[in-house]
PDB file of N, CA and C in Angstrom:
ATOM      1  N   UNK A 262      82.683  26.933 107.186  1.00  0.00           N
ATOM      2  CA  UNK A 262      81.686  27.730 107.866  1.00  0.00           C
ATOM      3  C   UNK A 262      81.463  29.044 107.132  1.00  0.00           C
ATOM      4  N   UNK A 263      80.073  29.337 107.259  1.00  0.00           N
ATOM      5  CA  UNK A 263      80.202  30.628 106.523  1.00  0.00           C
ATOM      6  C   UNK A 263      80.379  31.665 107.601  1.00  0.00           C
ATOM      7  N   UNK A 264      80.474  33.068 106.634  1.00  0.00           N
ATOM      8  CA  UNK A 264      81.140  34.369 107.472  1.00  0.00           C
ATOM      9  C   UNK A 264      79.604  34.243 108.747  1.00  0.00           C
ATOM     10  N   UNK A 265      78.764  34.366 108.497  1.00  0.00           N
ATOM     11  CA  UNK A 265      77.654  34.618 109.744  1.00  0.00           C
ATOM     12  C   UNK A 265      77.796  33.676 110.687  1.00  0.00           C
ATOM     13  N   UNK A 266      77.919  32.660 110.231  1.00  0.00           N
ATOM     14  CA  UNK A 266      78.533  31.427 111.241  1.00  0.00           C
ATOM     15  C   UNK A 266      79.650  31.786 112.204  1.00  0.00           C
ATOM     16  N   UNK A 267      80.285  32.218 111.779  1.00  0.00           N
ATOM     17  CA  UNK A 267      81.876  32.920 112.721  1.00  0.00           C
ATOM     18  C   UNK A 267      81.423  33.735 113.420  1.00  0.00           C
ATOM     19  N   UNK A 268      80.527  35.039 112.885  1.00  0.00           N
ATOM     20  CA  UNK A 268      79.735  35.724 113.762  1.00  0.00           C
ATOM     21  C   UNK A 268      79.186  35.765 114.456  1.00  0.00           C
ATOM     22  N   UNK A 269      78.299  34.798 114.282  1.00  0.00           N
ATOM     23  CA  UNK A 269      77.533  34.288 115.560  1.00  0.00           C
ATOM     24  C   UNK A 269      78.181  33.753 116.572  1.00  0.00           C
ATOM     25  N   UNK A 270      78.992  32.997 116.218  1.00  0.00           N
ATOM     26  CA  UNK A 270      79.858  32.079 117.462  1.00  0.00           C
ATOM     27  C   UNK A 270      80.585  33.012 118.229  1.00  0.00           C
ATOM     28  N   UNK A 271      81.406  34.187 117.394  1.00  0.00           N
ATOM     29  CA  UNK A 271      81.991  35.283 118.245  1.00  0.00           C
ATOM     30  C   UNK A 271      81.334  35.901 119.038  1.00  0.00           C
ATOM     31  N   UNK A 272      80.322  36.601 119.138  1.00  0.00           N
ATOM     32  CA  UNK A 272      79.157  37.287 119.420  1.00  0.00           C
ATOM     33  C   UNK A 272      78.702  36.219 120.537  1.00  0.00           C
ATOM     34  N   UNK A 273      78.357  35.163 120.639  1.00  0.00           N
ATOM     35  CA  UNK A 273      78.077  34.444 121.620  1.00  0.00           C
ATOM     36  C   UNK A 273      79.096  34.140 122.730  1.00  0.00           C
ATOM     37  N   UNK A 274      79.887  33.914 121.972  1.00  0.00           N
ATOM     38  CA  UNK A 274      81.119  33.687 123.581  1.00  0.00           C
ATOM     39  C   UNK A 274      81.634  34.859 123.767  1.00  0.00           C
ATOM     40  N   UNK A 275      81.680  36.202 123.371  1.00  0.00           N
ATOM     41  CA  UNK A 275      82.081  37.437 124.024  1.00  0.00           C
ATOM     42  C   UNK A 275      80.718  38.555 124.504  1.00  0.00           C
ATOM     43  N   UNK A 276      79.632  37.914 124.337  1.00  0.00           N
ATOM     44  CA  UNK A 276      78.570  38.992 124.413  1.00  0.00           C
ATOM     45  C   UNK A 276      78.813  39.786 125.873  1.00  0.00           C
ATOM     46  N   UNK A 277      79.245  39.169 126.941  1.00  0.00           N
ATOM     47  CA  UNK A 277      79.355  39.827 128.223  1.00  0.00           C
ATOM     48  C   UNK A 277      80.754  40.512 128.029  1.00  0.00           C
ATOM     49  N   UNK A 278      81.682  40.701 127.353  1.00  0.00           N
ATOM     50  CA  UNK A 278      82.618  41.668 127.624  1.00  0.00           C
ATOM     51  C   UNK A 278      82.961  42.530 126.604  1.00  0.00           C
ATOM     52  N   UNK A 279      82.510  42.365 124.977  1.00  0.00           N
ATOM     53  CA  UNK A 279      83.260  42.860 123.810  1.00  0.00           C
ATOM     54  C   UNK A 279      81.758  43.200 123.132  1.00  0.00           C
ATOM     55  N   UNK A 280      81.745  44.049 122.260  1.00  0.00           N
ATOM     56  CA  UNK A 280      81.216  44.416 120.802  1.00  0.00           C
ATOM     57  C   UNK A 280      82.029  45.036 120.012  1.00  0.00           C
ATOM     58  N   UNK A 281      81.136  44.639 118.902  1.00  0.00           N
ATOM     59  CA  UNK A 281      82.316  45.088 117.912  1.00  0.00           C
ATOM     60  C   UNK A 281      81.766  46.348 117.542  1.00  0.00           C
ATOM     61  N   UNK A 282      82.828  46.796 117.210  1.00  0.00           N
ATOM     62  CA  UNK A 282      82.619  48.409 116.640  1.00  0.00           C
ATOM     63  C   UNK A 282      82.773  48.735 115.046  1.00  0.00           C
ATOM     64  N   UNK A 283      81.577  48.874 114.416  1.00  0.00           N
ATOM     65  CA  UNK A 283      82.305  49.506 113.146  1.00  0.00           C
ATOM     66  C   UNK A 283      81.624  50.799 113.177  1.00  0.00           C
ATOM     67  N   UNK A 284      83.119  52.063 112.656  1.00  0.00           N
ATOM     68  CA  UNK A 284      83.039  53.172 112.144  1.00  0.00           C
ATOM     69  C   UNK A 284      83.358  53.674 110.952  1.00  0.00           C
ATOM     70  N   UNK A 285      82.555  54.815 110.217  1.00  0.00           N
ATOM     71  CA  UNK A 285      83.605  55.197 109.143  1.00  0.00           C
ATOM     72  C   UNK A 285      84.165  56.172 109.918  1.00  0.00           C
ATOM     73  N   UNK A 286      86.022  56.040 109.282  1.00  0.00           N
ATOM     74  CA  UNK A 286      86.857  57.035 109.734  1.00  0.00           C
ATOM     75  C   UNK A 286      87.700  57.567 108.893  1.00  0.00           C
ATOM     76  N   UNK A 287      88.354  58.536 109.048  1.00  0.00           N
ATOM     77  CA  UNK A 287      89.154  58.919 107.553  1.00  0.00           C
ATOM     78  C   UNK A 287      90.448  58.022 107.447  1.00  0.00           C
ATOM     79  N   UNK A 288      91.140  58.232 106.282  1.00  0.00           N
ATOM     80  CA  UNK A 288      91.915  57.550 106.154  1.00  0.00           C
ATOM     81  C   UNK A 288      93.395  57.947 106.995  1.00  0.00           C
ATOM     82  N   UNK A 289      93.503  58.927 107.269  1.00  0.00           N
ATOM     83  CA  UNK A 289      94.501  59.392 108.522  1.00  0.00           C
ATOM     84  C   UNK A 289      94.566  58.519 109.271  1.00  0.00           C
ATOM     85  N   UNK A 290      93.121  58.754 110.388  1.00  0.00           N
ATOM     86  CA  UNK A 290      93.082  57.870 111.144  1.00  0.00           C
ATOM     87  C   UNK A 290      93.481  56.499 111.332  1.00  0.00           C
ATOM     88  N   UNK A 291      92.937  55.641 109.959  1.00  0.00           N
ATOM     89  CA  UNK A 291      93.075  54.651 109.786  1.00  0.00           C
ATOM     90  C   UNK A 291      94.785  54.269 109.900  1.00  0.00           C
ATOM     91  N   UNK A 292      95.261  55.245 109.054  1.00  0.00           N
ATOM     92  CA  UNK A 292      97.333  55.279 109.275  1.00  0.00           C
ATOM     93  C   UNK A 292      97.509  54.988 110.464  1.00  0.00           C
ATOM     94  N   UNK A 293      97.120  56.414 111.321  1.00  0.00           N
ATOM     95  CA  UNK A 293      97.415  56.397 112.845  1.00  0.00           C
ATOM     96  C   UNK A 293      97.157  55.014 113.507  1.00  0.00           C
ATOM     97  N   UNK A 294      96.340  54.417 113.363  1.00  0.00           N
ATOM     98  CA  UNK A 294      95.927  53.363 113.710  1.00  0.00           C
ATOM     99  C   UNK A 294      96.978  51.857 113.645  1.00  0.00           C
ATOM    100  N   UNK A 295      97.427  51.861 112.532  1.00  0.00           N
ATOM    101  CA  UNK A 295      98.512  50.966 112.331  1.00  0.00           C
ATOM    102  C   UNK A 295      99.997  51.437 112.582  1.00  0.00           C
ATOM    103  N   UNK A 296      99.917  52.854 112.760  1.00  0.00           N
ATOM    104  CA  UNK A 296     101.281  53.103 113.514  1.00  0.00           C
ATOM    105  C   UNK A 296     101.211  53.252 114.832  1.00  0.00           C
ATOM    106  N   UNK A 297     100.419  53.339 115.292  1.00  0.00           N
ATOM    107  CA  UNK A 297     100.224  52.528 117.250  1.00  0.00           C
ATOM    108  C   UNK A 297      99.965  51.334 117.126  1.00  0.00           C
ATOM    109  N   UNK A 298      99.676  50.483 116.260  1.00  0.00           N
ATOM    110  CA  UNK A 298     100.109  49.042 116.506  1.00  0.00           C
ATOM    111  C   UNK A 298     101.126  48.474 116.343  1.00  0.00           C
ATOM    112  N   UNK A 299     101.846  49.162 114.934  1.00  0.00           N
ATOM    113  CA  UNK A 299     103.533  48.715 115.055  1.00  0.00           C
ATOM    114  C   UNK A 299     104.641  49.627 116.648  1.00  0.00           C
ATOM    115  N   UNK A 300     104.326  50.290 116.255  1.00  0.00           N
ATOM    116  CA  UNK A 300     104.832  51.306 117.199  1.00  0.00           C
ATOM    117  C   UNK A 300     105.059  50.770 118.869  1.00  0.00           C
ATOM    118  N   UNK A 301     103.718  50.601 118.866  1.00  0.00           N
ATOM    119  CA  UNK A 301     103.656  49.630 120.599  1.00  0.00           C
ATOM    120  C   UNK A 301     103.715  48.219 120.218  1.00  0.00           C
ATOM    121  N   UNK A 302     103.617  47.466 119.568  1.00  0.00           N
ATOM    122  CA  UNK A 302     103.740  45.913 119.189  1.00  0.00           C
ATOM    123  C   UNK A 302     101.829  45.740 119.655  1.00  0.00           C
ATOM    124  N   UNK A 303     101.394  46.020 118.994  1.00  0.00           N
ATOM    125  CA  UNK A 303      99.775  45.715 119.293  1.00  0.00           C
ATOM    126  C   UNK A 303      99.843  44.785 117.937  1.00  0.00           C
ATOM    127  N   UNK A 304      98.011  44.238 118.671  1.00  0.00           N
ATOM    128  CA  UNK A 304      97.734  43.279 117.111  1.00  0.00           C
ATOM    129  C   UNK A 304      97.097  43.791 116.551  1.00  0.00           C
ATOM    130  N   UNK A 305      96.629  44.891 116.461  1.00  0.00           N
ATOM    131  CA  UNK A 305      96.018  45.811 115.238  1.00  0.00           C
ATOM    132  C   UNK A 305      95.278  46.922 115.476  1.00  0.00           C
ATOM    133  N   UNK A 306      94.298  46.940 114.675  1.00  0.00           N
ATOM    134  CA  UNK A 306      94.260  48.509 114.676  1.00  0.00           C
ATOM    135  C   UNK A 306      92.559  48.240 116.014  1.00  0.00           C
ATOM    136  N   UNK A 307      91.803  47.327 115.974  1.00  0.00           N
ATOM    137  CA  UNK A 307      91.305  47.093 116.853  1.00  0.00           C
ATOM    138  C   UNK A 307      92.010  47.388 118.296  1.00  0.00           C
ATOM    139  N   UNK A 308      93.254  46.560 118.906  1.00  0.00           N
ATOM    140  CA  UNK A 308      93.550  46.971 119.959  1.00  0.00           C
ATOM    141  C   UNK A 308      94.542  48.541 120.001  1.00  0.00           C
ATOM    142  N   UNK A 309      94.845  48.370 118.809  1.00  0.00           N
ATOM    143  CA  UNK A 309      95.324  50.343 118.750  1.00  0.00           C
ATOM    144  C   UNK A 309      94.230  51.774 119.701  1.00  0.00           C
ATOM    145  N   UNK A 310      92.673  51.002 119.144  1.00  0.00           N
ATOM    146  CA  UNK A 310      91.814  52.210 119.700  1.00  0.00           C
ATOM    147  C   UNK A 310      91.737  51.551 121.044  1.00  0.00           C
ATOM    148  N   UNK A 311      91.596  50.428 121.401  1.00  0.00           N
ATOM    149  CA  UNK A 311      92.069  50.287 123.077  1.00  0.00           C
ATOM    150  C   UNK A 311      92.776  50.455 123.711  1.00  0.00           C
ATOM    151  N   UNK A 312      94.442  50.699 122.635  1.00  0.00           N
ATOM    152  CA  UNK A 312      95.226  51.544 123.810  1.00  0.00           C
ATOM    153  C   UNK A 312      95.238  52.688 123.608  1.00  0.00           C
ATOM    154  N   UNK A 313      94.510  53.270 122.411  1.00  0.00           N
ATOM    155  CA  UNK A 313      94.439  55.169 122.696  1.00  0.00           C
ATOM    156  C   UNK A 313      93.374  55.495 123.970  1.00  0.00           C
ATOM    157  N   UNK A 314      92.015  54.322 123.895  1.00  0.00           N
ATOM    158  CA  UNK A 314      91.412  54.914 124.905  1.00  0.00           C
ATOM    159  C   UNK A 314      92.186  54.494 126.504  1.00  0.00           C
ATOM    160  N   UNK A 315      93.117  53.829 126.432  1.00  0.00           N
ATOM    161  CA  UNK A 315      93.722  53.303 127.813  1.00  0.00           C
ATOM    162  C   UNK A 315      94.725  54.557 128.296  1.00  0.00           C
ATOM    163  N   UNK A 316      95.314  55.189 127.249  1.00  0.00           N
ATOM    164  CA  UNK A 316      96.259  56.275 127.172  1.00  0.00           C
ATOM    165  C   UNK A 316      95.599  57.335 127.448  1.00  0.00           C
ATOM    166  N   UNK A 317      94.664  57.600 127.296  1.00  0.00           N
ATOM    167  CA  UNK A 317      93.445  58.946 127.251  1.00  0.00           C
ATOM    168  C   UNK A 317      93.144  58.619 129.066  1.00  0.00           C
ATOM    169  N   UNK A 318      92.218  57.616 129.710  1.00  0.00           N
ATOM    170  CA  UNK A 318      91.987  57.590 130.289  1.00  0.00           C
ATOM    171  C   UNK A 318      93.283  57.501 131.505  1.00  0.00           C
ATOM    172  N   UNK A 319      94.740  57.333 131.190  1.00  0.00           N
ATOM    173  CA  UNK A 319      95.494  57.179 131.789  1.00  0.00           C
ATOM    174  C   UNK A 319      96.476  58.997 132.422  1.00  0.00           C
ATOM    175  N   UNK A 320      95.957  59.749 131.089  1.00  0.00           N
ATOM    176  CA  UNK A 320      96.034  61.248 131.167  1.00  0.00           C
ATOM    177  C   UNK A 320      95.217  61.657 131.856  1.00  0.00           C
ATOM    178  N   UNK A 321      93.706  61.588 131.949  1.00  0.00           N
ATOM    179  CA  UNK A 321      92.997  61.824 132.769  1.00  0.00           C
ATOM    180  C   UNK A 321      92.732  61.844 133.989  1.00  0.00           C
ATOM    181  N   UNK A 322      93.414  60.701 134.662  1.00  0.00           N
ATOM    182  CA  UNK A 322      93.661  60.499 135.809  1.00  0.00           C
ATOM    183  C   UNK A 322      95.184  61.149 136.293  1.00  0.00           C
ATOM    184  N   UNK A 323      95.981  60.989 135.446  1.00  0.00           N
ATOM    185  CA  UNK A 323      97.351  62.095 136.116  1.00  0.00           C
ATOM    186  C   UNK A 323      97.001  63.762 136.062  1.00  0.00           C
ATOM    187  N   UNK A 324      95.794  64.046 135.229  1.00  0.00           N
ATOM    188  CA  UNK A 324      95.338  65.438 135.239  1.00  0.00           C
ATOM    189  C   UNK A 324      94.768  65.462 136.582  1.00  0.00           C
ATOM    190  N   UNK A 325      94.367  64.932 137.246  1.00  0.00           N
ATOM    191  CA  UNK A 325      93.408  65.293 138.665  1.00  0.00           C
ATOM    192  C   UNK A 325      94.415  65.581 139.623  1.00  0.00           C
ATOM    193  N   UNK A 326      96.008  64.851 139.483  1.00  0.00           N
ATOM    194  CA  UNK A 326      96.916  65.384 140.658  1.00  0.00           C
ATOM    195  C   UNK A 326      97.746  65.839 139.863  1.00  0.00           C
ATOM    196  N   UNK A 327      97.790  66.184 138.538  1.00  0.00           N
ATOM    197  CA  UNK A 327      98.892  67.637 138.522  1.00  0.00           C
ATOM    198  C   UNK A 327      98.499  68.450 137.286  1.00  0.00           C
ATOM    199  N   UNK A 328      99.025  69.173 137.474  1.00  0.00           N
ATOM    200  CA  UNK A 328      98.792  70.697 136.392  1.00  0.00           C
ATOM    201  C   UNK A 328      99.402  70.400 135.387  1.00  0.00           C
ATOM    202  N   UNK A 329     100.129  69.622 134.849  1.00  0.00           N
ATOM    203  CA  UNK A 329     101.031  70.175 133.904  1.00  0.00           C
ATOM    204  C   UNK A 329     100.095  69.046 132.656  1.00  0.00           C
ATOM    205  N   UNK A 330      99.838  67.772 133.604  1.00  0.00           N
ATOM    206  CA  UNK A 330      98.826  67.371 132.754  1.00  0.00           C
ATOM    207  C   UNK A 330      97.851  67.344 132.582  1.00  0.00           C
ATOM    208  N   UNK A 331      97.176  68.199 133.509  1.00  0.00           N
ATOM    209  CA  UNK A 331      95.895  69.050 133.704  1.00  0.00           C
ATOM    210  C   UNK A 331      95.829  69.722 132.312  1.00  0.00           C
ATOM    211  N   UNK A 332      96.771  70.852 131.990  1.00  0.00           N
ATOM    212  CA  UNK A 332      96.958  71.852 130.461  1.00  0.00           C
ATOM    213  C   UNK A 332      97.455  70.926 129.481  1.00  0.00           C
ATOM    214  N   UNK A 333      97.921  69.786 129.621  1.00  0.00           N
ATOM    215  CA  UNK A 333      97.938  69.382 128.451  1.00  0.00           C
ATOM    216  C   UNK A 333      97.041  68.463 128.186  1.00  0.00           C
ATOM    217  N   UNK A 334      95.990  67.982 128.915  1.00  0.00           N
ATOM    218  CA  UNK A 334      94.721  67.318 128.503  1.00  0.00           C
ATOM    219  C   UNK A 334      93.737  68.512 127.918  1.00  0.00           C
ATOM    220  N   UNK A 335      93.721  69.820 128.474  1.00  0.00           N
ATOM    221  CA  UNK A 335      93.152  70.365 127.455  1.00  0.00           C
ATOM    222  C   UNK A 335      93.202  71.070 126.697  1.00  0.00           C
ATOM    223  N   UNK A 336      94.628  71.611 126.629  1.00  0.00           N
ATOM    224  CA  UNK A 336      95.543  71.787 125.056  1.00  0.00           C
ATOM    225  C   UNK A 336      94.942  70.774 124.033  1.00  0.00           C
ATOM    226  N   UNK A 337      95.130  69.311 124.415  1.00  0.00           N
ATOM    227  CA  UNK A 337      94.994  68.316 123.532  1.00  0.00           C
ATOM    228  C   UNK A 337      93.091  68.590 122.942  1.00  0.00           C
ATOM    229  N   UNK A 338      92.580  68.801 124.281  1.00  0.00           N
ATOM    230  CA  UNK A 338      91.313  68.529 123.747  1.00  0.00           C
ATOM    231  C   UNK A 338      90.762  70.226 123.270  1.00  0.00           C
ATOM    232  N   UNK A 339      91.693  71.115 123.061  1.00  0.00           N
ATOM    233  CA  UNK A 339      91.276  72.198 122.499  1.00  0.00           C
ATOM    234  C   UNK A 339      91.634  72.328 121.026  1.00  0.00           C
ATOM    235  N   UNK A 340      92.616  71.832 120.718  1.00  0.00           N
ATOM    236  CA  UNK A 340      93.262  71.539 119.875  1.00  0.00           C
ATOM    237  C   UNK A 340      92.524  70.740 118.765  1.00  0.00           C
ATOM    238  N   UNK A 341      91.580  69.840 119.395  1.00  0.00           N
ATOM    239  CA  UNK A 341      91.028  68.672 118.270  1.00  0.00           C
ATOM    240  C   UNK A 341      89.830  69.134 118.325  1.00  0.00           C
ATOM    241  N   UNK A 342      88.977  70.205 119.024  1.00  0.00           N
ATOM    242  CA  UNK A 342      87.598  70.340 118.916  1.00  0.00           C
ATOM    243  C   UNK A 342      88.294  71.880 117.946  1.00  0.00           C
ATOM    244  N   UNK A 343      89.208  72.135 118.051  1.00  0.00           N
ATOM    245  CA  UNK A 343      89.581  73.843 116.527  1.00  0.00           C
ATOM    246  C   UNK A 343      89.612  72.928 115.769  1.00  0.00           C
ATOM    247  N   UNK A 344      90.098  71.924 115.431  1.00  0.00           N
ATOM    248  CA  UNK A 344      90.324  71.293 113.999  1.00  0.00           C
ATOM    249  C   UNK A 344      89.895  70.164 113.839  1.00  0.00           C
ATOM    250  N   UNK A 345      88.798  70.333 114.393  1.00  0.00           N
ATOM    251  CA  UNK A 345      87.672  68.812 114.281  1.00  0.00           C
ATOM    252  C   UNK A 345      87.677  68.038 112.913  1.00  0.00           C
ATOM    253  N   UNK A 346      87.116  68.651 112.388  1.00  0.00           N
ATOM    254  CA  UNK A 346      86.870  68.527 110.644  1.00  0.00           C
ATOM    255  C   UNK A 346      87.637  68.093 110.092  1.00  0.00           C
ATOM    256  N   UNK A 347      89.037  68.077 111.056  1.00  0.00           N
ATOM    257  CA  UNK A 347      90.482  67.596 109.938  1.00  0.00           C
ATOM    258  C   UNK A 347      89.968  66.414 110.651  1.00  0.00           C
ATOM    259  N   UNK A 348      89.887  65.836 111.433  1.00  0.00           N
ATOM    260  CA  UNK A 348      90.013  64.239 112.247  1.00  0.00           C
ATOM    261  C   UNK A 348      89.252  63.557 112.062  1.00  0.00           C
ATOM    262  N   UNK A 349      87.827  64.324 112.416  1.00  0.00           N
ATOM    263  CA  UNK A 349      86.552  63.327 112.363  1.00  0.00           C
ATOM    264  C   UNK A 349      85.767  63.842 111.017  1.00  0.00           C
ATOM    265  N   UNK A 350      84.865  62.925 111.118  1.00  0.00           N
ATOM    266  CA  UNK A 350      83.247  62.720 109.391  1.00  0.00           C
ATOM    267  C   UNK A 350      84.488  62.720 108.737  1.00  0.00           C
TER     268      UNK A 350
END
């Protein structure tokens, strides 16, 4: 089969729950990425950014009933919008 062939077939049996994502990202990232997949036993760097966003959204919700992770959700997110430029483009 060729590569569009696979594509298509993927794309058809996941269209109601998945897309795929491509980004450019730096190569940091890309590290980080495979050390939350070894790290947690993930299968790659695909489900790596599903459990950072599961982890993010999991802070978020312990920020609404307490303070301590209230300041450190936005420590975290003060922290990465001062040094944007190192993370992201």
């Amino acid at each position: 089969m060729t590569k569009t062939d696979v594509q298509q077939r993927w794309r058809r049996k996941h269209r109601f729950v998945k897309r795929q994502l491509n980004i450019m990202a730096r190569g940091q990232t890309h590290a980080a990425l495979d050390d939350f997949a070894k790290r947690f036993q993930l299968r790659g760097k695909g489900e790596a950014v599903a459990f950072a966003c599961f982890v993010t959204r999991a802070l978020m919700q312990r920020a609404e009933y307490g303070a301590e992770a209230a300041q450190m959700l936005d420590d975290f997110a003060m922290g990465y919008h001062r040094d944007r430029d190192l993370h992201a483009a």
